[in-house]
CSV table of C-alpha atoms in Angstrom, one decimal:
chain,number,residue,atom,x,y,z
A,5,UNK,CA,-8.4,-9.4,45.0
A,6,UNK,CA,-10.8,-6.2,45.2
A,7,UNK,CA,-7.3,-4.0,45.8
A,8,UNK,CA,-5.3,-5.7,42.6
A,9,UNK,CA,-5.3,-3.6,39.7
A,10,UNK,CA,-6.4,-5.6,37.1
A,11,UNK,CA,-3.5,-5.5,34.6
A,12,UNK,CA,-2.6,-7.3,38.2
A,13,UNK,CA,-5.4,-9.6,37.8
A,14,UNK,CA,-5.1,-11.4,34.4
A,15,UNK,CA,-1.4,-11.9,34.9
A,16,UNK,CA,-1.8,-13.7,37.8
A,17,UNK,CA,-4.7,-15.9,36.1
A,18,UNK,CA,-2.7,-16.1,32.6
A,19,UNK,CA,0.7,-17.2,34.8
A,20,UNK,CA,-1.3,-19.7,36.4
A,21,UNK,CA,-2.7,-21.0,32.9
A,22,UNK,CA,1.0,-20.9,31.6
A,23,UNK,CA,2.2,-22.8,35.1
A,24,UNK,CA,-1.2,-25.7,33.9
A,25,UNK,CA,0.7,-26.3,30.7
A,26,UNK,CA,3.5,-26.6,31.4
A,27,UNK,CA,3.0,-28.8,33.4
A,28,UNK,CA,0.2,-31.4,31.9
A,29,UNK,CA,3.3,-30.8,29.0
A,30,UNK,CA,6.0,-32.0,31.6
A,31,UNK,CA,4.0,-34.9,32.5
A,32,UNK,CA,2.4,-35.7,28.8
A,33,UNK,CA,6.3,-35.4,27.9
A,34,UNK,CA,7.1,-37.9,30.8
A,35,UNK,CA,4.9,-40.4,29.4
A,36,UNK,CA,5.1,-40.2,25.6
A,37,UNK,CA,9.1,-40.5,26.7
A,38,UNK,CA,8.9,-43.5,28.4
A,39,UNK,CA,6.6,-45.7,26.0
A,40,UNK,CA,9.7,-43.4,23.1
A,41,UNK,CA,12.4,-44.4,25.1
A,42,UNK,CA,10.9,-48.5,25.6
A,43,UNK,CA,9.7,-48.4,22.1
A,44,UNK,CA,13.4,-47.2,20.5
A,45,UNK,CA,15.3,-50.0,23.2
A,46,UNK,CA,13.0,-52.5,21.8
A,47,UNK,CA,12.7,-51.8,18.6
A,48,UNK,CA,17.2,-51.0,17.9
A,49,UNK,CA,17.4,-54.6,20.2
A,50,UNK,CA,15.4,-56.7,17.7
A,51,UNK,CA,16.8,-55.2,15.2
A,52,UNK,CA,20.2,-56.1,16.4
A,53,UNK,CA,19.7,-59.9,17.0
A,54,UNK,CA,17.6,-60.6,13.8
A,55,UNK,CA,20.6,-58.9,12.0
A,56,UNK,CA,23.0,-61.2,13.5
A,57,UNK,CA,20.7,-64.1,13.1
A,58,UNK,CA,21.8,-64.1,9.8
A,59,UNK,CA,25.5,-64.0,9.9
A,60,UNK,CA,25.3,-67.7,12.0
A,61,UNK,CA,26.0,-70.8,10.2
A,62,UNK,CA,26.3,-74.9,10.0
A,63,UNK,CA,29.7,-76.1,8.8
A,64,UNK,CA,31.2,-79.9,9.6
A,65,UNK,CA,28.7,-80.3,11.7
A,66,UNK,CA,28.4,-77.5,14.5
A,67,UNK,CA,28.0,-73.6,14.6
A,68,UNK,CA,30.2,-71.2,13.3
A,69,UNK,CA,29.6,-66.9,13.0
A,70,UNK,CA,31.4,-65.2,10.3
A,71,UNK,CA,33.5,-61.5,11.2
A,72,UNK,CA,29.7,-59.3,10.9
A,73,UNK,CA,28.1,-61.8,14.0
A,74,UNK,CA,29.2,-59.2,16.6
A,75,UNK,CA,27.6,-60.4,20.5
A,76,UNK,CA,28.2,-56.2,21.6
A,77,UNK,CA,26.9,-52.8,20.2
A,78,UNK,CA,26.0,-49.3,21.7
A,79,UNK,CA,25.2,-52.1,24.9
A,80,UNK,CA,23.0,-54.7,23.0
A,81,UNK,CA,24.2,-58.2,24.2
A,82,UNK,CA,23.5,-60.9,22.3
A,83,UNK,CA,24.8,-64.5,22.9
A,84,UNK,CA,23.3,-68.5,21.2
A,85,UNK,CA,21.6,-70.8,22.8
A,86,UNK,CA,21.5,-74.8,22.1
A,87,UNK,CA,17.9,-75.8,21.9
A,88,UNK,CA,18.3,-77.6,25.4
A,89,UNK,CA,19.2,-73.8,26.7
A,90,UNK,CA,22.8,-73.9,26.7
A,91,UNK,CA,24.9,-71.1,25.9
A,92,UNK,CA,27.4,-72.1,22.7
A,93,UNK,CA,28.5,-68.5,21.7
A,94,UNK,CA,27.7,-64.9,22.4
A,95,UNK,CA,28.1,-63.2,26.5
A,96,UNK,CA,25.4,-61.9,29.4
A,97,UNK,CA,26.0,-58.0,31.0
A,98,UNK,CA,27.0,-57.9,34.0
A,99,UNK,CA,23.9,-59.1,36.9
A,100,UNK,CA,21.6,-60.3,34.4
A,101,UNK,CA,20.8,-63.9,35.7
A,102,UNK,CA,19.9,-65.5,31.8
A,103,UNK,CA,19.0,-69.0,33.6
A,104,UNK,CA,16.3,-66.9,36.2
A,105,UNK,CA,14.7,-65.4,32.6
A,106,UNK,CA,12.8,-68.1,30.8
A,107,UNK,CA,12.9,-68.5,27.1
A,108,UNK,CA,9.6,-67.1,25.1
A,109,UNK,CA,9.5,-67.5,20.8
A,110,UNK,CA,9.8,-63.6,19.3
A,111,UNK,CA,8.5,-61.9,22.0
A,112,UNK,CA,10.1,-58.2,23.9
A,113,UNK,CA,10.2,-58.5,28.0
A,114,UNK,CA,10.4,-56.5,30.3
A,115,UNK,CA,11.6,-57.4,33.9
A,116,UNK,CA,13.9,-56.2,36.8
A,117,UNK,CA,17.5,-58.1,37.4
A,118,UNK,CA,18.9,-56.4,40.2
A,119,UNK,CA,19.0,-52.8,40.0
A,120,UNK,CA,18.8,-52.7,36.4
A,121,UNK,CA,15.7,-53.1,34.3
A,122,UNK,CA,16.0,-55.0,31.2
A,123,UNK,CA,14.6,-55.7,27.6
A,124,UNK,CA,15.3,-59.4,26.8
A,125,UNK,CA,13.2,-60.8,23.6
A,126,UNK,CA,14.3,-64.4,22.5
A,127,UNK,CA,13.9,-65.9,19.0
A,128,UNK,CA,14.6,-69.2,17.7
A,129,UNK,CA,16.1,-70.1,14.7
A,130,UNK,CA,17.0,-73.3,12.0
A,131,UNK,CA,19.7,-73.5,9.5
A,132,UNK,CA,19.6,-77.0,8.1
A,133,UNK,CA,21.3,-79.8,9.0
A,134,UNK,CA,21.3,-78.9,13.1
A,135,UNK,CA,17.8,-78.1,13.7
A,136,UNK,CA,16.4,-74.9,16.0
A,137,UNK,CA,18.6,-72.5,17.9
A,138,UNK,CA,17.7,-70.1,20.2
A,139,UNK,CA,19.6,-66.9,19.7
A,140,UNK,CA,18.3,-63.5,22.5
A,141,UNK,CA,19.4,-60.4,23.2
A,142,UNK,CA,19.3,-58.7,26.0
A,143,UNK,CA,19.6,-54.0,26.2
A,144,UNK,CA,20.0,-52.0,30.1
A,145,UNK,CA,18.0,-49.3,29.9
A,146,UNK,CA,20.3,-46.9,31.6
A,147,UNK,CA,21.5,-46.0,28.4
A,148,UNK,CA,17.9,-44.8,27.2
A,149,UNK,CA,17.1,-43.9,30.7
A,150,UNK,CA,19.3,-41.5,30.9
A,151,UNK,CA,18.9,-40.3,27.9
A,152,UNK,CA,15.1,-40.0,29.3
A,153,UNK,CA,17.0,-38.8,32.2
A,154,UNK,CA,18.1,-34.9,30.5
A,155,UNK,CA,15.9,-34.8,28.5
A,156,UNK,CA,13.4,-34.0,32.0
A,157,UNK,CA,16.3,-31.8,32.9
A,158,UNK,CA,16.4,-29.7,30.5
A,159,UNK,CA,12.3,-29.8,30.5
A,160,UNK,CA,12.6,-29.3,33.8
A,161,UNK,CA,15.1,-25.4,33.7
A,162,UNK,CA,13.5,-25.1,29.8
A,163,UNK,CA,9.4,-24.6,31.1
A,164,UNK,CA,10.0,-23.0,34.1
A,165,UNK,CA,12.1,-20.1,31.8
A,166,UNK,CA,9.6,-20.7,29.4
A,167,UNK,CA,6.6,-19.8,31.9
A,168,UNK,CA,8.4,-16.7,33.4
A,169,UNK,CA,8.9,-14.8,29.8
A,170,UNK,CA,5.5,-15.5,29.1
A,171,UNK,CA,4.0,-14.5,32.7
A,172,UNK,CA,6.7,-10.8,32.0
A,173,UNK,CA,5.5,-10.8,28.3
A,174,UNK,CA,2.5,-11.0,29.4
A,175,UNK,CA,2.3,-8.5,32.1
A,176,UNK,CA,3.9,-5.9,29.6
A,177,UNK,CA,1.3,-7.2,26.7
A,178,UNK,CA,-1.9,-6.6,29.3
A,179,UNK,CA,0.6,-2.7,30.6
A,180,UNK,CA,1.1,-1.8,26.7
A,181,UNK,CA,-2.9,-2.8,26.3
A,182,UNK,CA,-4.0,-1.0,29.4
A,183,UNK,CA,-1.6,2.3,28.1
A,184,UNK,CA,-5.5,4.7,26.9
A,185,UNK,CA,-7.2,3.3,30.0
A,186,UNK,CA,-5.0,5.1,32.1
A,187,UNK,CA,-5.0,8.0,29.7
A,188,UNK,CA,-8.8,8.1,30.1
A,189,UNK,CA,-8.5,8.0,33.2
A,190,UNK,CA,-6.2,10.1,33.5
A,191,UNK,CA,-7.8,13.2,31.5
A,192,UNK,CA,-11.3,12.1,32.8
A,193,UNK,CA,-9.0,13.5,36.4
A,194,UNK,CA,-8.3,16.8,34.6
A,195,UNK,CA,-11.8,17.5,33.2
A,196,UNK,CA,-13.3,17.0,36.6
A,197,UNK,CA,-11.6,19.3,39.0
A,198,UNK,CA,-12.6,21.7,36.0
A,199,UNK,CA,-9.0,22.9,35.7
A,200,UNK,CA,-8.9,22.0,32.1
A,201,UNK,CA,-11.2,21.2,30.1
A,202,UNK,CA,-9.8,21.0,27.2
A,203,UNK,CA,-7.2,17.4,28.1
A,204,UNK,CA,-8.4,15.0,25.5
A,205,UNK,CA,-6.9,11.2,25.1
A,206,UNK,CA,-6.0,11.4,21.5
A,207,UNK,CA,-5.4,8.0,21.1
A,208,UNK,CA,-5.2,8.5,17.1
A,209,UNK,CA,-6.6,6.7,14.7
A,210,UNK,CA,-7.4,2.9,15.9
A,211,UNK,CA,-9.9,0.3,15.1
A,212,UNK,CA,-10.1,-2.0,18.7
A,213,UNK,CA,-13.1,-0.6,21.1
A,214,UNK,CA,-10.0,0.9,23.3
A,215,UNK,CA,-9.7,2.8,20.6
A,216,UNK,CA,-13.6,2.8,19.9
A,217,UNK,CA,-14.3,3.6,23.7
A,218,UNK,CA,-11.8,6.9,22.8
A,219,UNK,CA,-12.1,8.2,20.3
A,220,UNK,CA,-16.4,8.2,21.7
A,221,UNK,CA,-14.1,9.6,25.7
A,222,UNK,CA,-13.0,12.7,23.4
A,223,UNK,CA,-16.9,13.3,21.4
A,224,UNK,CA,-17.6,13.2,24.8
A,225,UNK,CA,-15.0,15.7,26.6
A,226,UNK,CA,-15.7,17.9,22.7
A,227,UNK,CA,-19.1,18.5,24.1
A,228,UNK,CA,-18.5,18.9,27.7
A,229,UNK,CA,-15.7,22.0,26.6
A,230,UNK,CA,-18.2,23.5,24.5
A,231,UNK,CA,-21.0,23.0,26.9
A,232,UNK,CA,-19.2,24.5,29.9
A,233,UNK,CA,-18.2,26.8,27.9
A,234,UNK,CA,-21.9,27.9,26.2
A,235,UNK,CA,-23.3,27.9,29.8
A,236,UNK,CA,-20.1,30.3,31.0
A,237,UNK,CA,-20.9,32.2,28.6
A,238,UNK,CA,-24.4,32.9,29.2
A,239,UNK,CA,-23.6,33.8,32.6
A,240,UNK,CA,-21.4,36.2,31.8
A,241,UNK,CA,-24.0,37.2,28.5
A,242,UNK,CA,-27.4,37.5,31.4
A,243,UNK,CA,-25.0,39.4,33.7
A,244,UNK,CA,-24.2,41.9,31.6
A,245,UNK,CA,-27.8,42.5,29.9
A,246,UNK,CA,-29.6,42.6,34.2
A,247,UNK,CA,-26.9,44.6,35.3
A,248,UNK,CA,-27.3,47.9,33.3
A,249,UNK,CA,-31.8,47.8,33.7
A,250,UNK,CA,-31.3,46.8,37.7
A,251,UNK,CA,-28.9,49.6,37.8
A,252,UNK,CA,-31.4,52.2,36.0
A,253,UNK,CA,-33.5,50.9,38.5
A,254,UNK,CA,-32.4,51.7,41.5
A,255,UNK,CA,-30.9,55.4,39.9
A,256,UNK,CA,-34.2,55.6,38.5
A,257,UNK,CA,-35.9,54.9,42.7
A,258,UNK,CA,-33.0,57.3,44.9
A,259,UNK,CA,-33.4,60.7,42.3
A,260,UNK,CA,-37.3,60.3,42.7
A,261,UNK,CA,-37.0,59.9,46.0
A,262,UNK,CA,-34.6,62.3,47.3
A,263,UNK,CA,-35.0,65.1,44.2
A,264,UNK,CA,-38.2,64.7,43.4
A,265,UNK,CA,-40.4,68.1,44.7
A,266,UNK,CA,-44.0,67.3,42.4
A,267,UNK,CA,-46.3,64.7,41.3
A,268,UNK,CA,-44.6,64.7,38.3
A,269,UNK,CA,-40.9,63.8,38.6
A,270,UNK,CA,-41.9,61.5,40.3
A,271,UNK,CA,-44.3,59.5,37.3
A,272,UNK,CA,-41.6,60.3,35.2
A,273,UNK,CA,-39.8,58.1,37.8
A,274,UNK,CA,-42.1,55.4,37.9
A,275,UNK,CA,-42.1,55.2,34.0
A,276,UNK,CA,-39.1,54.8,33.5
A,277,UNK,CA,-38.5,51.6,35.8
A,278,UNK,CA,-41.9,50.2,34.2
A,279,UNK,CA,-39.8,50.2,31.5
A,280,UNK,CA,-36.7,49.1,32.8
A,281,UNK,CA,-39.1,46.5,34.5
A,282,UNK,CA,-41.8,45.5,31.7
A,283,UNK,CA,-37.3,44.4,29.7
A,284,UNK,CA,-36.0,42.7,33.0
A,285,UNK,CA,-39.4,40.8,33.0
A,286,UNK,CA,-39.0,39.6,28.7
A,287,UNK,CA,-35.2,39.0,29.6
A,288,UNK,CA,-36.2,36.8,32.4
A,289,UNK,CA,-38.8,35.4,30.2
A,290,UNK,CA,-36.5,34.5,28.2
A,291,UNK,CA,-34.4,32.7,30.5
A,292,UNK,CA,-37.3,30.1,32.2
A,293,UNK,CA,-37.4,29.2,27.8
A,294,UNK,CA,-33.4,29.0,27.5
A,295,UNK,CA,-33.3,27.1,30.8
A,296,UNK,CA,-36.4,24.9,30.3
A,297,UNK,CA,-34.3,24.5,26.3
A,298,UNK,CA,-30.8,23.7,27.9
A,299,UNK,CA,-32.7,20.5,30.4
A,300,UNK,CA,-34.5,18.5,26.9
A,301,UNK,CA,-38.1,20.4,28.1
A,302,UNK,CA,-39.5,20.6,25.4
A,303,UNK,CA,-42.5,19.7,25.8
A,304,UNK,CA,-45.0,20.5,22.8
A,305,UNK,CA,-48.3,20.6,22.5
A,306,UNK,CA,-48.7,19.4,19.1
A,307,UNK,CA,-51.9,19.9,16.5
A,308,UNK,CA,-52.5,20.0,13.1
A,309,UNK,CA,-52.2,23.6,12.1
A,310,UNK,CA,-53.1,25.4,8.8
A,311,UNK,CA,-49.6,27.9,8.3
A,312,UNK,CA,-50.6,29.4,5.6
A,313,UNK,CA,-54.0,30.8,9.0
A,314,UNK,CA,-50.9,31.6,11.2
A,315,UNK,CA,-48.8,33.7,8.5
A,316,UNK,CA,-52.4,35.2,7.8
A,317,UNK,CA,-53.5,36.9,11.0
A,318,UNK,CA,-49.5,36.8,12.9
A,319,UNK,CA,-48.7,39.7,9.2
A,320,UNK,CA,-52.0,41.6,10.4
A,321,UNK,CA,-51.0,42.0,14.0
A,322,UNK,CA,-48.0,42.9,12.9
A,323,UNK,CA,-48.7,45.6,10.3
A,324,UNK,CA,-50.3,48.1,13.1
A,325,UNK,CA,-47.2,48.6,15.2
A,326,UNK,CA,-45.3,47.8,11.4
A,327,UNK,CA,-47.9,51.3,10.3
A,328,UNK,CA,-45.7,53.4,12.4
A,329,UNK,CA,-42.8,53.5,10.7
A,330,UNK,CA,-44.9,53.6,8.0
A,331,UNK,CA,-43.7,50.1,6.7
A,332,UNK,CA,-45.4,47.6,5.1
A,333,UNK,CA,-46.6,43.8,5.3
A,334,UNK,CA,-47.3,42.2,3.4
A,335,UNK,CA,-48.7,37.9,3.4
A,336,UNK,CA,-48.3,35.4,1.0
A,337,UNK,CA,-49.8,32.5,2.5
A,338,UNK,CA,-51.8,30.0,0.8
A,339,UNK,CA,-54.3,27.6,2.6
A,340,UNK,CA,-54.3,24.7,3.3
A,341,UNK,CA,-51.1,23.2,4.3
A,342,UNK,CA,-50.8,21.6,7.4
A,343,UNK,CA,-48.2,20.5,10.2
A,344,UNK,CA,-48.1,19.1,13.1
A,345,UNK,CA,-47.1,21.6,15.6
A,346,UNK,CA,-47.6,23.9,18.9
A,347,UNK,CA,-49.3,26.6,18.0
A,348,UNK,CA,-47.4,29.2,20.1
A,349,UNK,CA,-44.6,28.2,19.4
A,350,UNK,CA,-44.9,28.8,15.6
A,351,UNK,CA,-46.6,31.8,15.9
A,352,UNK,CA,-44.0,33.6,17.7
A,353,UNK,CA,-41.4,32.2,15.6
A,354,UNK,CA,-43.2,34.7,13.0
A,355,UNK,CA,-43.4,37.4,15.4
A,356,UNK,CA,-39.9,37.1,16.5
A,357,UNK,CA,-39.3,37.2,12.6
A,358,UNK,CA,-41.3,39.6,11.5
A,359,UNK,CA,-40.7,42.3,14.4
A,360,UNK,CA,-37.8,41.8,14.2
A,361,UNK,CA,-38.0,43.2,9.9
A,362,UNK,CA,-39.8,46.0,11.2
A,363,UNK,CA,-37.4,47.6,14.3
A,364,UNK,CA,-34.4,47.0,11.5
A,365,UNK,CA,-37.0,48.5,8.4
A,366,UNK,CA,-36.6,52.1,7.5
A,367,UNK,CA,-39.5,54.6,7.0
A,368,UNK,CA,-41.4,53.4,3.5
A,369,UNK,CA,-40.4,49.9,4.1
A,370,UNK,CA,-42.3,46.8,2.6
A,371,UNK,CA,-41.8,43.4,3.9
A,372,UNK,CA,-42.6,40.4,2.3
A,373,UNK,CA,-44.1,37.0,4.3
A,374,UNK,CA,-44.1,34.0,2.0
A,375,UNK,CA,-45.6,30.3,3.2
A,376,UNK,CA,-45.3,27.2,0.0
A,377,UNK,CA,-44.0,23.7,0.7
A,378,UNK,CA,-41.1,22.1,-1.2
A,379,UNK,CA,-40.8,17.3,-1.8
A,380,UNK,CA,-37.6,16.4,-0.5
A,381,UNK,CA,-35.2,14.0,-2.8
A,382,UNK,CA,-37.3,11.2,-0.6
A,383,UNK,CA,-40.6,11.6,-1.1
A,384,UNK,CA,-41.4,13.7,2.8
A,385,UNK,CA,-43.0,17.5,2.0
A,386,UNK,CA,-42.2,20.3,4.8
A,387,UNK,CA,-43.7,23.8,3.9
A,388,UNK,CA,-41.6,26.5,3.3
A,389,UNK,CA,-41.7,29.6,5.6
A,390,UNK,CA,-40.1,33.3,4.2
A,391,UNK,CA,-39.6,36.8,5.9
A,392,UNK,CA,-37.8,39.6,3.7
A,393,UNK,CA,-37.3,43.2,4.4
A,394,UNK,CA,-35.3,44.9,2.7
A,395,UNK,CA,-33.8,47.4,6.0
A,396,UNK,CA,-30.4,47.7,6.8
A,397,UNK,CA,-29.5,43.9,6.3
A,398,UNK,CA,-26.6,42.4,8.4
A,399,UNK,CA,-22.3,41.5,7.7
A,400,UNK,CA,-21.3,39.2,6.2
A,401,UNK,CA,-18.9,37.7,9.5
A,402,UNK,CA,-21.8,38.7,11.4
A,403,UNK,CA,-24.5,35.9,9.8
A,404,UNK,CA,-22.9,32.8,11.0
A,405,UNK,CA,-23.5,33.9,15.0
A,406,UNK,CA,-25.8,35.5,15.5
A,407,UNK,CA,-28.3,32.7,16.3
A,408,UNK,CA,-25.6,32.2,18.8
A,409,UNK,CA,-27.3,34.3,22.9
A,410,UNK,CA,-26.7,37.7,24.3
A,411,UNK,CA,-25.3,38.0,20.6
A,412,UNK,CA,-26.2,40.9,18.0
A,413,UNK,CA,-25.2,42.5,15.8
A,414,UNK,CA,-23.2,45.6,16.9
A,415,UNK,CA,-23.3,49.9,15.3
A,416,UNK,CA,-25.7,50.1,13.3
A,417,UNK,CA,-28.1,48.3,14.7
A,418,UNK,CA,-27.0,49.0,17.9
A,419,UNK,CA,-28.2,51.9,17.8
A,420,UNK,CA,-32.1,51.0,17.9
A,421,UNK,CA,-31.5,47.1,18.9
A,422,UNK,CA,-33.1,47.5,22.8
A,423,UNK,CA,-33.9,43.9,22.4
A,424,UNK,CA,-32.0,41.3,23.9
A,425,UNK,CA,-30.3,39.4,21.9
A,426,UNK,CA,-31.4,35.9,22.6
A,427,UNK,CA,-35.0,35.9,19.9
A,428,UNK,CA,-33.2,34.3,17.1
A,429,UNK,CA,-31.1,31.8,19.3
A,430,UNK,CA,-34.9,31.4,20.5
A,431,UNK,CA,-36.3,30.9,17.6
A,432,UNK,CA,-33.8,28.4,15.7
A,433,UNK,CA,-34.7,26.4,19.3
A,434,UNK,CA,-38.6,26.3,18.2
A,435,UNK,CA,-37.7,25.2,14.5
A,436,UNK,CA,-36.3,22.7,15.4
A,437,UNK,CA,-38.3,21.2,18.2
A,438,UNK,CA,-40.7,20.6,16.0
A,439,UNK,CA,-38.3,19.0,13.2
A,440,UNK,CA,-37.2,22.5,11.4
A,441,UNK,CA,-34.6,23.9,9.2
A,442,UNK,CA,-33.9,27.7,9.8
A,443,UNK,CA,-30.9,29.6,7.5
A,444,UNK,CA,-30.6,33.7,6.6
A,445,UNK,CA,-29.9,34.8,3.2
A,446,UNK,CA,-28.3,39.2,4.0
A,447,UNK,CA,-26.6,42.1,1.7
A,448,UNK,CA,-25.3,44.8,4.4
A,449,UNK,CA,-27.5,48.0,3.5
A,450,UNK,CA,-30.0,45.7,1.1
A,451,UNK,CA,-32.1,43.8,3.8
A,452,UNK,CA,-32.4,40.3,4.4
A,453,UNK,CA,-35.0,37.0,4.1
A,454,UNK,CA,-35.3,35.2,7.1
A,455,UNK,CA,-35.8,31.3,6.3
A,456,UNK,CA,-37.2,27.7,7.7
A,457,UNK,CA,-39.0,24.3,7.0
A,458,UNK,CA,-41.9,22.8,9.2
A,459,UNK,CA,-42.7,18.7,8.2
A,460,UNK,CA,-46.3,19.1,6.6
A,461,UNK,CA,-48.6,16.5,8.5
A,462,UNK,CA,-48.4,13.7,6.9
């Protein structure tokens, strides 16, 4: 049975069930039919006898029979006997020996005589002046049995045909019902082969379990395709980012080995190598963090944090590097706004956002860091933090993509950008790991404002 398909198993089970039901129905027909034949024959015989009794009269010392008296009708025979059981009128069917059948008033009998089964009905009838006499009705069940046999014959032909039709119809219905399952399997195989990640089952709208399963698989395939594409893009971007510093390191080492004549020449080459190595180290660290994110390794060291104090501390630290470009960082962050979070991660969020603002702001610019509170419609409260600058801004076409890994706005930003393009992607991940959200508003040439929310400690 393990090698038989589910369609075949269900069809076989359905056919066996229909066969059992047909056999039960056939037996029921035989049982009920025989009883009905007997009851019908007996009822017709009794009615025949009673009707003809009314056509018997007594006149001039003898029994007389009207024109309506009929001693044979539709295979039923009628005989009239005196009290001594001598036949007065009528006839009996051939093969029926009336003398061997005792009279039994108002009772029907079923007996076998010769090769036939007979229904016999006797009744006594009284006439003034004559007294009582017997009236006997006899009928051979062969006529009714012939009708019943015809019914059995038809049933023996029709029921197998019904079973065959039901089996074929059931198979076609099951085959149609399992068609979506086959589509699911085919789509899964195509995706498993890796040849067509865009393949979908696409059954359309439906309310039964198969359609729900297919739509669930389609949603899963969407996520799989997105994940595969992201991983592919991630690998390509990481390879590209690592190729440049690697090439620089190799070329500088070769130059130093072949052309450096003084310690100063070698030192200059080593500085370049060190700079590129540090860049690679930063990139690798961020790649490892992203790998942990992809593996859902969001192990946060949760603690109660005053996010206003944290913003103040990071702003003061970043002011040192900002002062080199004559940029002022001001912070409006009241104390007492507590959140539950990982302090290191939240520090990195502020550091990345503020350092980005410093990097893309010109001399004499101003960066504003603010922390406030907000209450949602359901009554929960969140800390709202923002970093606003008046730098070069972000083109509108790039705003939705700045959260993508390795994505960097080109042209003017790339001129001064030695970053890996992973900072904002990491920021978004760290904020969402705390159950928060992050967004940006920006206008090219006028600056940007990054805003993120963190649920407050209850």
